[in-house]
Coordinates of C-alpha atoms and ligand atoms in Angstrom, one line a residue:
X4 CA 24.3 75.0 200.5
X5 CA 24.0 73.4 196.7
X6 CA 26.7 74.0 194.1
X7 CA 25.9 75.9 191.1
X8 CA 28.5 76.1 187.8
X9 CA 27.5 77.5 184.3
X10 CA 29.5 78.1 181.5
X11 CA 28.9 79.6 178.1
X12 CA 32.2 79.1 175.5
X13 CA 33.3 77.3 172.8
X14 CA 34.2 74.1 174.3
X15 CA 32.0 71.0 174.8
X16 CA 30.1 72.3 178.2
X17 CA 29.6 68.8 179.5
X18 CA 32.9 67.7 180.9
X19 CA 33.3 71.8 181.8
X20 CA 30.0 71.7 183.9
X21 CA 30.8 67.9 185.2
X22 CA 34.3 68.9 186.5
X23 CA 32.9 72.2 187.7
X24 CA 30.2 69.9 190.3
X25 CA 32.9 67.6 191.3
X26 CA 34.6 71.0 192.7
X27 CA 31.4 71.6 194.2
X28 CA 29.8 68.4 195.9
X29 CA 31.6 69.6 199.1
X30 CA 28.8 72.1 199.8
X31 CA 25.8 70.1 198.8
X32 CA 25.7 66.0 197.5
X33 CA 22.2 64.5 197.6
X34 CA 21.9 65.2 193.7
X35 CA 23.0 66.7 190.7
X36 CA 22.1 67.7 187.2
X37 CA 23.2 69.7 184.1
X38 CA 21.0 71.3 181.7
X39 CA 23.1 72.1 178.1
X40 CA 21.7 73.9 174.9
X41 CA 22.3 71.6 172.2
X42 CA 21.5 73.1 168.8
X43 CA 18.1 74.6 169.8
X44 CA 17.5 72.4 172.5
X45 CA 17.9 72.2 176.3
X46 CA 19.0 68.7 177.3
X47 CA 18.2 68.0 180.9
X48 CA 20.5 65.2 183.0
X49 CA 19.9 64.6 186.6
X50 CA 20.3 62.4 189.0
X51 CA 19.7 61.3 192.8
X52 CA 23.3 60.6 194.3
X53 CA 26.8 61.3 194.6
X54 CA 28.3 62.7 191.6
X55 CA 30.3 60.1 190.3
X56 CA 27.3 57.5 191.2
X57 CA 24.8 60.0 189.8
X58 CA 25.0 62.4 186.8
X59 CA 28.6 61.3 185.7
X60 CA 27.4 57.9 185.1
X61 CA 24.1 59.2 183.3
X62 CA 26.5 61.7 181.1
X63 CA 29.1 58.6 180.1
X64 CA 26.1 56.4 179.1
X65 CA 23.8 59.3 177.5
X66 CA 26.7 62.4 176.6
X67 CA 25.5 65.8 175.6
X68 CA 26.8 68.1 172.9
X69 CA 26.6 72.0 173.4
X70 CA 29.1 74.7 174.3
X71 CA 26.9 76.5 177.1
X72 CA 25.1 75.0 179.7
X73 CA 24.1 75.0 183.4
X74 CA 24.7 72.3 186.7
X75 CA 23.8 72.1 190.0
X76 CA 24.6 70.2 193.0
X77 CA 22.1 70.1 196.0
X78 CA 21.7 70.0 199.5
X79 CA 17.7 69.4 199.8
X80 CA 15.9 72.6 201.6
X81 CA 12.5 72.2 200.1
X82 CA 11.6 68.3 198.4
X83 CA 13.3 65.3 199.6
X84 CA 16.5 64.1 198.0
X85 CA 14.9 62.5 194.1
X86 CA 15.5 62.7 190.7
X87 CA 12.3 64.5 190.2
X88 CA 13.4 67.3 193.0
X89 CA 17.4 67.5 191.5
X90 CA 18.2 70.8 189.4
X91 CA 17.8 71.9 187.1
X92 CA 14.7 72.6 186.9
X93 CA 12.8 73.7 183.6
X94 CA 9.5 75.5 183.0
X95 CA 6.3 74.1 181.2
X96 CA 7.7 74.4 177.9
X97 CA 11.2 72.8 178.5
X98 CA 12.9 75.9 177.0
X99 CA 13.9 77.8 180.3
X100 CA 16.2 76.0 182.9
X101 CA 17.0 77.1 186.0
X102 CA 19.6 76.1 189.3
X103 CA 19.4 77.9 192.6
X104 CA 20.9 77.7 195.7
X105 CA 18.5 79.3 198.6
X106 CA 15.0 79.7 200.0
X107 CA 12.2 81.2 198.5
X108 CA 10.1 82.1 201.1
X109 CA 6.6 82.6 199.4
X110 CA 6.9 79.6 196.8
X111 CA 3.9 78.1 198.1
X112 CA 1.9 81.3 197.0
X113 CA 3.7 81.9 193.9
X114 CA 2.8 78.1 193.3
X115 CA -0.9 78.5 193.3
X116 CA -0.9 81.5 191.6
X117 CA 0.6 79.4 188.9
X118 CA -1.7 76.1 189.3
X119 CA -4.5 78.7 189.0
X120 CA -3.3 79.7 185.8
X121 CA -3.0 76.2 184.6
X122 CA 0.8 75.5 185.2
X123 CA 1.4 72.0 186.3
X124 CA 4.4 70.8 188.5
X125 CA 6.9 68.0 188.8
X126 CA 8.6 68.7 191.7
X127 CA 8.0 69.8 195.3
X128 CA 10.8 72.0 195.1
X129 CA 11.0 76.3 195.6
X130 CA 13.1 75.8 192.3
X131 CA 10.8 74.9 189.7
X132 CA 8.1 77.2 191.0
X133 CA 11.0 79.9 190.0
X134 CA 11.5 78.3 186.7
X135 CA 8.0 78.4 185.8
X136 CA 7.4 81.6 186.9
X137 CA 10.2 83.2 184.5
X138 CA 8.7 80.9 181.7
X139 CA 5.6 83.1 182.6
X140 CA 7.4 86.4 182.2
X141 CA 9.1 85.1 179.4
X142 CA 5.5 83.7 177.4
X143 CA 4.0 87.5 178.3
X144 CA 6.6 89.4 177.1
X145 CA 6.8 87.1 173.7
X146 CA 6.5 89.6 170.7
X147 CA 7.1 92.7 172.2
X148 CA 10.1 94.3 170.7
X149 CA 13.6 93.1 172.2
X150 CA 12.2 91.2 175.2
X151 CA 15.2 89.2 176.7
X152 CA 15.7 86.2 179.1
X153 CA 17.0 88.8 181.6
X154 CA 14.0 90.8 181.3
X155 CA 12.1 87.8 182.1
X156 CA 14.3 87.2 185.2
X157 CA 14.2 90.3 186.7
X158 CA 10.1 90.2 186.7
X159 CA 10.2 87.2 188.5
X160 CA 12.3 88.1 191.1
X161 CA 10.4 91.1 191.5
X162 CA 7.8 88.7 193.2
X163 CA 9.9 86.7 194.9
X164 CA 10.6 86.9 198.7
X165 CA 13.8 84.8 200.2
X166 CA 17.5 84.0 199.1
X167 CA 19.0 82.8 195.5
X168 CA 22.2 82.9 193.8
X169 CA 20.3 81.2 190.5
X170 CA 21.7 80.4 186.7
X171 CA 19.2 80.6 183.9
X172 CA 19.7 79.7 180.7
X173 CA 16.4 79.3 177.1
X174 CA 16.6 77.4 174.2
X175 CA 14.8 80.5 172.9
X176 CA 18.1 82.6 173.6
X177 CA 21.2 81.4 172.4
X178 CA 24.3 82.1 173.5
X179 CA 22.9 83.9 177.1
X180 CA 23.3 82.9 180.7
X181 CA 21.7 85.1 182.8
X182 CA 23.1 85.0 186.8
X183 CA 21.0 86.8 190.0
X184 CA 21.5 86.6 193.5
X185 CA 20.3 87.5 196.6
X186 CA 21.8 86.4 200.0
X187 CA 23.7 83.5 198.2
X188 CA 27.1 83.5 196.6
X189 CA 27.4 84.0 192.9
X190 CA 30.7 84.7 191.0
X191 CA 30.6 85.3 187.1
X192 CA 34.6 83.8 186.0
X193 CA 35.9 85.6 183.2
X194 CA 37.9 83.6 180.5
X195 CA 39.1 84.1 177.1
X196 CA 36.0 83.5 174.8
X197 CA 33.9 82.1 177.6
X198 CA 32.6 83.0 180.6
X199 CA 31.6 80.7 184.1
X200 CA 29.1 81.3 186.5
X201 CA 29.4 79.9 190.2
X202 CA 28.2 79.5 193.9
X203 CA 31.7 79.1 194.7
X204 CA 35.3 80.3 193.0
X205 CA 36.8 76.4 193.6
X206 CA 34.6 75.5 190.5
X207 CA 36.5 77.6 188.2
X208 CA 39.8 78.2 189.5
X209 CA 41.3 75.8 187.2
X210 CA 40.0 77.8 184.3
X211 CA 40.4 81.0 185.4
X212 CA 41.1 83.6 188.7
X213 CA 40.2 86.5 187.2
X214 CA 36.7 86.7 188.5
X215 CA 33.4 89.1 189.6
X216 CA 32.1 88.8 193.2
X217 CA 28.3 89.8 192.4
X218 CA 26.2 91.7 195.4
X219 CA 22.8 91.4 196.3
X220 CA 20.1 92.3 193.9
X221 CA 22.4 92.1 190.8
X222 CA 21.6 90.5 187.4
X223 CA 23.9 89.5 185.1
X224 CA 23.7 88.7 181.6
X225 CA 26.4 86.9 180.5
X226 CA 27.7 85.7 176.3
X227 CA 31.0 84.2 175.5
X228 CA 32.6 87.2 175.0
X229 CA 31.7 89.8 178.3
X230 CA 28.8 90.4 180.6
X231 CA 26.7 93.1 181.8
X232 CA 25.2 93.6 185.8
X233 CA 22.8 95.6 186.9
X234 CA 21.4 96.3 190.0
X235 CA 17.9 95.5 191.1
X236 CA 18.2 97.8 194.3
X237 CA 20.5 100.7 193.5
X238 CA 20.1 100.3 189.4
X239 CA 23.7 101.2 189.1
X240 CA 25.9 97.4 190.0
X241 CA 29.4 98.1 191.3
X242 CA 31.4 95.7 189.0
X243 CA 35.1 95.2 190.4
X244 CA 37.3 92.2 188.8
X245 CA 39.4 90.4 191.5
X246 CA 41.9 88.0 191.5
X247 CA 41.6 84.6 193.0
X248 CA 44.4 84.3 195.8
X249 CA 44.3 80.4 195.1
X250 CA 45.0 78.3 192.9
X251 CA 43.6 75.3 191.5
X252 CA 46.4 72.9 192.8
X253 CA 45.5 74.6 196.6
X254 CA 41.9 73.1 196.2
X255 CA 43.3 69.6 195.0
X256 CA 43.4 66.5 197.7
X257 CA 46.6 65.5 196.5
X258 CA 48.6 62.8 198.2
X259 CA 45.9 62.6 200.6
X260 CA 43.4 59.9 201.3
X261 CA 40.6 63.0 201.9
X262 CA 40.1 66.6 202.0
X263 CA 39.9 66.3 205.6
X264 CA 43.2 64.6 206.2
X265 CA 44.9 67.2 203.9
X266 CA 44.0 69.8 205.6
X267 CA 44.7 68.8 209.0
X268 CA 48.0 68.3 208.2
X269 CA 48.3 71.8 206.3
X270 CA 48.0 73.4 210.1
X271 CA 51.1 73.8 210.4
X272 CA 51.4 76.2 207.4
X273 CA 47.7 77.5 207.3
X274 CA 48.8 79.1 211.0
X275 CA 52.1 80.6 209.7
X276 CA 50.0 82.0 207.0
X277 CA 47.5 83.2 209.6
X278 CA 51.2 84.9 211.5
X279 CA 52.7 86.4 208.6
X280 CA 53.4 89.7 208.7
X281 CA 51.2 90.1 211.9
X282 CA 54.2 89.6 214.9
X283 CA 55.4 93.1 215.7
X284 CA 58.1 91.7 217.9
X285 CA 59.6 95.5 218.3
X286 CA 56.2 97.5 219.8
X287 CA 55.4 93.7 221.2
X288 CA 51.8 93.5 219.4
X289 CA 50.6 92.2 216.7
X290 CA 49.3 94.0 213.4
X291 CA 46.5 93.9 211.2
X292 CA 45.7 95.8 207.7
X293 CA 42.0 95.2 207.3
X294 CA 40.2 96.5 210.5
X295 CA 39.6 100.3 209.5
X296 CA 39.8 101.4 213.0
X297 CA 41.7 103.8 214.2
X298 CA 43.6 103.2 217.3
X299 CA 41.6 105.6 219.2
X300 CA 38.4 104.0 218.2
X301 CA 39.7 100.6 218.7
X302 CA 40.2 102.0 222.4
X303 CA 37.3 102.9 222.7
X304 CA 35.9 99.4 222.3
X305 CA 33.8 98.5 225.8
X306 CA 32.1 95.5 224.9
X307 CA 32.5 93.1 222.1
X308 CA 29.7 90.6 220.8
X309 CA 31.1 87.9 218.5
X310 CA 28.5 86.1 216.9
X311 CA 29.0 82.7 214.5
X312 CA 28.0 79.5 213.8
X313 CA 28.9 75.6 214.5
X314 CA 32.8 75.3 214.8
X315 CA 33.2 78.9 214.6
X316 CA 31.0 79.5 217.6
X317 CA 33.4 77.0 219.1
X318 CA 36.3 79.6 218.5
X319 CA 34.2 82.4 219.6
X320 CA 34.1 81.1 222.8
X321 CA 38.0 80.9 222.8
X322 CA 38.0 84.3 221.2
X323 CA 36.1 85.2 225.0
X324 CA 38.4 83.9 227.2
X325 CA 41.5 85.6 225.1
X326 CA 40.2 88.9 224.7
X327 CA 39.1 89.3 228.1
X328 CA 42.1 87.7 229.5
X329 CA 44.5 90.1 227.3
X330 CA 42.5 92.9 227.1
X331 CA 40.3 93.1 229.9
X332 CA 37.1 93.9 227.5
X333 CA 34.0 92.5 228.3
X334 CA 32.8 89.6 225.6
X335 CA 29.8 87.9 225.1
X336 CA 29.4 85.2 222.5
X337 CA 26.1 84.7 220.6
X338 CA 24.9 81.9 218.5
X339 CA 24.5 84.1 215.3
X340 CA 21.0 82.9 214.4
X341 CA 20.1 84.2 218.5
X342 CA 21.4 87.7 217.8
X343 CA 19.5 88.2 215.2
X344 CA 16.4 88.1 216.4
X345 CA 16.8 88.5 220.4
X346 CA 17.1 91.9 220.2
X347 CA 20.3 91.5 222.4
X348 CA 21.4 94.7 224.3
X349 CA 24.5 97.1 222.6
X350 CA 26.5 99.6 224.3
X351 CA 27.6 102.6 221.9
X352 CA 30.6 101.5 222.0
X353 CA 29.8 97.8 221.4
X354 CA 31.1 96.4 218.1
X355 CA 30.0 93.2 216.8
X356 CA 33.1 90.5 215.8
X357 CA 32.1 87.7 213.8
X358 CA 33.7 84.5 212.7
X359 CA 33.2 82.6 209.4
X360 CA 35.2 79.9 207.5
X361 CA 32.9 80.5 204.6
X362 CA 31.8 83.9 204.9
X363 CA 28.7 83.0 203.2
X364 CA 26.8 81.8 206.5
X365 CA 23.4 83.1 206.5
X366 CA 22.8 83.0 209.9
X367 CA 26.1 85.0 210.6
X368 CA 25.3 87.3 207.3
X369 CA 22.2 88.3 208.9
X370 CA 24.0 89.1 212.5
X371 CA 26.4 91.2 210.9
X372 CA 23.0 93.1 208.9
X373 CA 21.2 93.7 212.2
X374 CA 24.1 94.8 214.1
X375 CA 24.7 97.6 211.3
X376 CA 21.0 98.5 211.4
X377 CA 21.4 99.3 214.6
X378 CA 24.3 101.4 214.0
X379 CA 27.0 99.0 215.5
X380 CA 30.4 98.6 213.8
X381 CA 30.9 95.1 212.6
X382 CA 34.0 93.3 211.8
X383 CA 35.2 89.8 210.7
X384 CA 37.5 87.0 210.7
X385 CA 37.3 85.2 207.7
X386 CA 38.9 83.0 205.2
X387 CA 37.2 82.9 201.7
X388 CA 38.5 86.0 200.1
X389 CA 35.6 88.3 198.6
X390 CA 33.0 86.2 200.3
X391 CA 29.8 87.9 201.1
X392 CA 30.7 88.4 205.0
X393 CA 34.3 89.9 203.9
X394 CA 32.3 92.5 202.0
X395 CA 29.7 93.4 204.2
X396 CA 31.8 94.2 207.5
X397 CA 33.1 97.5 208.1
X398 CA 36.6 95.9 208.3
X399 CA 38.7 92.6 209.0
X400 CA 41.3 90.2 209.0
X401 CA 41.9 87.5 206.7
X402 CA 42.7 84.1 208.2
X403 CA 44.8 83.0 204.9
X404 CA 43.8 79.3 205.3
X405 CA 43.5 78.2 201.6
X406 CA 40.2 76.4 200.2
X407 CA 39.3 74.2 203.1
X408 CA 37.0 71.5 201.0
X409 CA 36.4 69.1 204.0
X410 CA 33.0 69.4 205.5
X411 CA 34.0 69.3 208.7
X412 CA 36.3 72.2 209.5
X413 CA 39.7 72.0 210.8
X414 CA 42.3 74.3 209.6
X415 CA 40.0 77.4 209.3
X416 CA 38.9 76.8 213.1
X417 CA 42.9 76.6 214.2
X418 CA 43.6 79.4 212.1
X419 CA 40.8 81.5 213.8
X420 CA 42.1 80.4 217.2
X421 CA 45.5 81.8 215.8
X422 CA 44.1 85.6 214.6
X423 CA 41.6 85.5 217.7
X424 CA 44.8 85.3 219.9
X425 CA 46.8 88.5 217.7
X426 CA 43.8 90.4 218.2
X427 CA 43.6 89.8 221.9
X428 CA 47.2 91.2 222.0
X429 CA 46.7 94.0 219.6
X430 CA 43.6 95.1 221.9
X431 CA 45.5 94.5 225.3
X432 CA 48.8 96.7 224.3
X433 CA 46.4 99.3 223.6
X434 CA 45.4 98.8 227.6
X435 CA 46.7 97.1 230.4
X436 CA 48.8 94.4 228.5
X437 CA 52.6 94.3 229.4
X438 CA 55.4 94.0 226.8
X439 CA 56.3 91.3 228.5
X440 CA 53.4 89.5 228.7
X441 CA 52.9 90.3 225.0
X442 CA 56.1 89.0 224.2
X443 CA 55.7 85.8 225.7
X444 CA 52.7 85.1 223.6
X445 CA 53.9 86.3 220.3
X446 CA 57.1 84.2 221.1
X447 CA 54.7 81.0 221.9
X448 CA 52.8 81.9 218.2
X449 CA 56.0 81.7 216.8
X450 CA 56.5 78.0 218.0
X451 CA 53.4 76.7 217.3
X452 CA 53.8 75.7 213.7
X453 CA 56.9 73.7 214.9
X454 CA 54.7 72.0 217.4
X455 CA 51.9 71.1 215.8
X456 CA 54.3 69.3 213.4
X457 CA 55.0 67.0 216.6
X458 CA 51.2 66.7 217.3
X459 CA 51.0 65.6 213.8
X460 CA 53.5 62.9 214.3
X461 CA 51.0 61.1 216.6
X462 CA 49.0 60.1 213.9
X463 CA 49.6 55.7 214.6
X464 CA 49.1 55.9 218.2
X465 CA 45.3 58.0 217.4
X466 CA 44.6 55.7 214.5
X467 CA 45.1 52.6 217.4
X468 CA 43.0 54.6 219.7
X469 CA 39.8 55.2 217.6
X470 CA 40.5 51.1 216.6
X471 CA 39.8 50.8 220.3
X472 CA 36.9 53.0 220.5
X473 CA 35.0 53.1 217.3
X474 CA 32.6 50.9 218.1
X475 CA 31.5 53.1 221.2
X476 CA 28.2 54.3 220.7
X477 CA 28.3 57.5 223.5
X478 CA 31.2 59.6 224.4
X479 CA 32.2 62.6 226.3
X480 CA 34.7 65.0 225.8
X481 CA 35.8 67.3 228.6
X482 CA 37.6 70.4 229.6
X483 CA 37.7 73.4 231.4
X484 CA 38.7 76.9 231.3
X485 CA 40.4 77.3 227.5
X486 CA 39.8 74.0 226.6
X487 CA 36.0 74.3 227.7
X488 CA 35.5 75.0 224.0
X489 CA 38.1 72.8 222.9
X490 CA 35.9 69.8 223.8
X491 CA 32.3 71.2 222.6
X492 CA 34.5 71.1 219.2
X493 CA 36.0 67.7 219.7
X494 CA 32.7 66.3 220.5
X495 CA 31.4 68.1 217.1
X496 CA 34.0 66.8 215.0
X497 CA 33.7 63.1 216.3
X498 CA 29.6 63.5 215.7
X499 CA 29.6 65.0 212.3
X500 CA 31.8 62.3 210.6
X501 CA 31.2 59.1 212.7
X502 CA 27.5 59.5 213.3
X503 CA 28.4 58.6 217.1
X504 CA 26.7 60.6 219.6
X505 CA 29.1 62.7 221.3
X506 CA 28.6 65.8 223.9
X507 CA 31.0 68.5 224.7
X508 CA 30.9 69.5 228.4
X509 CA 32.7 71.7 231.2
X510 CA 34.1 69.2 233.1
X511 CA 33.0 70.4 236.3
X512 CA 29.8 70.7 235.2
X513 CA 29.6 67.0 235.0
X514 CA 28.7 66.4 238.7
X515 CA 25.7 68.4 238.1
X516 CA 23.7 65.7 236.5
X517 CA 25.4 64.7 232.8
X518 CA 27.3 62.1 235.2
X519 CA 24.9 60.1 235.7
X520 CA 25.4 58.7 232.0
X521 CA 28.7 57.6 232.8
X522 CA 29.3 53.8 232.2
X523 CA 31.7 50.8 231.1
X524 CA 30.5 51.6 227.6
X525 CA 31.2 55.2 227.7
X526 CA 34.4 56.4 227.0
X527 CA 35.3 60.2 227.9
X528 CA 37.7 62.1 226.5
X529 CA 39.4 64.5 229.1
X530 CA 41.2 67.5 228.2
X531 CA 43.5 67.9 231.1
X532 CA 46.5 70.2 230.2
X533 CA 49.0 71.2 232.8
X534 CA 47.3 74.5 233.2
X535 CA 45.9 76.8 236.4
X536 CA 43.1 74.4 236.3
X537 CA 45.4 70.7 236.5
X538 CA 44.3 69.8 239.5
X539 CA 40.7 70.5 239.5
X540 CA 40.1 68.8 236.0
X541 CA 42.2 66.0 237.4
X542 CA 39.4 65.6 240.6
X543 CA 36.8 66.0 237.8
X544 CA 38.7 63.0 235.8
X545 CA 39.0 60.8 239.1
X546 CA 34.5 61.0 239.3
X547 CA 34.6 59.9 235.6
X548 CA 37.1 56.8 236.5
X549 CA 34.9 55.9 239.7
X550 CA 32.4 55.5 237.3
X551 CA 34.2 53.0 235.5
X552 CA 33.6 55.3 232.5
X553 CA 36.6 54.8 230.6
X554 CA 39.4 58.0 230.2
X555 CA 40.9 59.4 227.1
X556 CA 43.5 62.2 228.8
X557 CA 45.1 64.6 226.2
X558 CA 47.7 65.9 228.3
X559 CA 50.7 67.8 228.5
X560 CA 54.1 65.8 227.5
X561 CA 56.1 65.2 230.7
X562 CA 53.6 64.8 232.8
X563 CA 53.9 60.6 233.6
X564 CA 51.7 60.8 236.9
X565 CA 48.2 60.7 234.0
X566 CA 49.0 57.4 233.2
X567 CA 47.9 55.9 236.1
X568 CA 44.6 57.7 236.1
X569 CA 43.7 57.2 232.9
X570 CA 43.4 54.4 230.0
X571 CA 45.0 55.8 227.2
X572 CA 47.1 59.1 226.5
X573 CA 47.8 61.3 224.1
X574 CA 50.5 63.9 224.2
X575 CA 50.7 67.5 223.2
X576 CA 53.3 69.8 223.8
X577 CA 53.5 72.6 226.4
X578 CA 52.5 75.8 225.4
X579 CA 50.7 78.8 227.5
X580 CA 47.6 78.1 228.5
X581 CA 45.9 80.1 226.4
X582 CA 47.1 78.6 223.3
X583 CA 46.3 75.1 224.3
X584 CA 43.1 75.1 222.7
X585 CA 45.4 75.2 219.3
X586 CA 47.0 72.2 220.0
X587 CA 44.7 70.2 221.8
X588 CA 42.4 70.6 218.6
X589 CA 44.5 68.8 216.5
X590 CA 44.5 65.1 218.1
X591 CA 41.0 65.6 218.3
X592 CA 40.5 66.2 214.3
X593 CA 42.1 63.2 214.0
X594 CA 40.9 60.9 216.5
X595 CA 38.0 61.6 214.5
X596 CA 39.2 61.1 211.1
X597 CA 40.5 58.0 211.8
X598 CA 37.2 57.0 214.1
X599 CA 35.0 58.1 210.8
X600 CA 37.3 56.1 208.7
X601 CA 36.8 52.9 210.6
X602 CA 33.4 52.8 210.6
X603 CA 33.4 53.5 207.2
X604 CA 31.9 57.0 206.8
X605 CA 32.5 59.4 204.1
X606 CA 34.7 61.7 206.1
X607 CA 34.9 64.8 203.6
X608 CA 30.8 64.4 202.5
X609 CA 29.1 63.0 205.7
X610 CA 25.4 62.7 205.5
X611 CA 23.2 65.2 205.5
X612 CA 25.6 68.1 206.1
X613 CA 26.9 70.6 203.8
X614 CA 29.9 72.9 203.5
X615 CA 28.6 76.5 203.9
X616 CA 24.8 77.0 205.5
X617 CA 23.8 79.7 203.3
X618 CA 20.4 79.4 204.6
X619 CA 19.0 80.8 207.8
Ligands
LIG3 C1 32.2 72.9 211.2 O1 32.9 71.2 211.3 C2 30.7 72.6 210.6 N1 31.1 72.2 209.2 C3 29.7 73.9 210.6 O2 29.3 73.9 211.8 C4 30.4 75.0 210.3 O3 31.4 75.2 211.5 C5 29.3 76.2 210.4 O4 28.4 76.0 210.0 C6 30.0 77.4 210.7 O5 30.4 77.7 209.2 P1 31.6 79.0 209.1 O6 32.4 79.3 209.7 O7 31.7 78.8 207.4 O8 30.4 80.1 208.8

């Protein structure tokens, strides 16, 4: 959830850390801070609030010199958002500073032990406990030959239960930065006579694209000229230098007012990226490079459990429809956090498929580990190359959507749907799916980028629609069949960036109770493409209208009759029933975006949220 940045080199650390924090802010923005080593002392600056109102202002007023330091932008887990709970946290000497991403589950037991040893605490956080613990070990080792900060960090982590990605510096060990991870991402950035440590490559891509993705239990000792990595679990760490797939420009907002708007408008290109090299018209199938399963193994799969969270879970629901329709393989969709703990029955040839934009969602990572513990193969569809999930699964497919900075996931969701459709065709063509039917799907997929461009030209009408409904207190989003999951997604988009209460439902389900909530002040967004369910969906729509509920219909272009039964209509191009989820999502993304804008909400950094949920 939080963002971590560390720098060690010859340049002034302060502007580098601040710029890194700005690029990390989407990961959490309750507060931010830095600790910089300056002339034998550690100088601490930290402040509640977003970066430009808080820490940036503070550093301008009270600049800090020094050529190495650490920074942190926080999404609160233990301790309310407050100056005192902001990171970095210091040990009692004030000469060791720690920033941390994750949750230390046994922090209270450690805190009680330190309190009994006479330590005092300034904050309510688990991170300060870790800082004091490291300081305690560092003090106990003082005087022993060659004792180092890394030794103290290693010893302290031996007492810790929970997850962490940390960066640590000490005024008593100049020129050294220590990093360690278990369950939270941490990356070394390799520069020229300078090195970086971060929880997210976006923070350092402007400085270097050479990185090392640390693994769980790795402890790294970093200087400006190099680094050493050890693994607390296996003794020998596996260090692999990778090249970031994107550049600094990709992670910039460009001409758009918000990252979310930029990412919505990138979708014709990102769908093209997801399709590139994977449409095999000759064999009438889709092809992938990284599933790491033979055709015989894939043919033998007789059940798929798809686990994910949030928006990715909505994509999983579409994946269920796609794979069952085209490959006739039974699919079960699970919330990742439920799958881990409910002992879900798995047959011999069941595989787990996880969906994740960030590749760092703790719930989803736990699902992978649970499936593998039980001896089942785990595959992933992921966006972030080199992410923890991408490295822990047995095989997978990258969606190539590029950095997604807006907290509300947009392009990654549509790219996930695109890849799921390709996967369904791939699996289907190993079973009963005919070449003819498969080619229909492949051609419809190939037409999507242009059709998405058409949908994106409706920005004007969607902006007007948003202005008309921005003051509503409650919304329903309804769909059936393939567009039922998109109704859920549309509701989530609206609530997470505009804070309006919105519920997604199967249109047919309304008459079993929720319709009691319909009145003239409760608008309903109705997904009613001309698909197999069209007549039935129209009947459900009529039930809403009969109770004076305003209806915004998302319909297939050319459907003029819908204008007689809806208050407002947004059109999307005609496509296969299985591809309406992709075309229907984009108007809902824009609708939510413009309503949030009309309500003055912070679209890219909505309250209480963070981009990647790396705690369970
Ligand atoms: C989506 O708009 C949300 N930000 C959130 O639900 C997100 O989809 C969820 O946390 C899963 O994230 P992941 O895809 O990175 O695993």
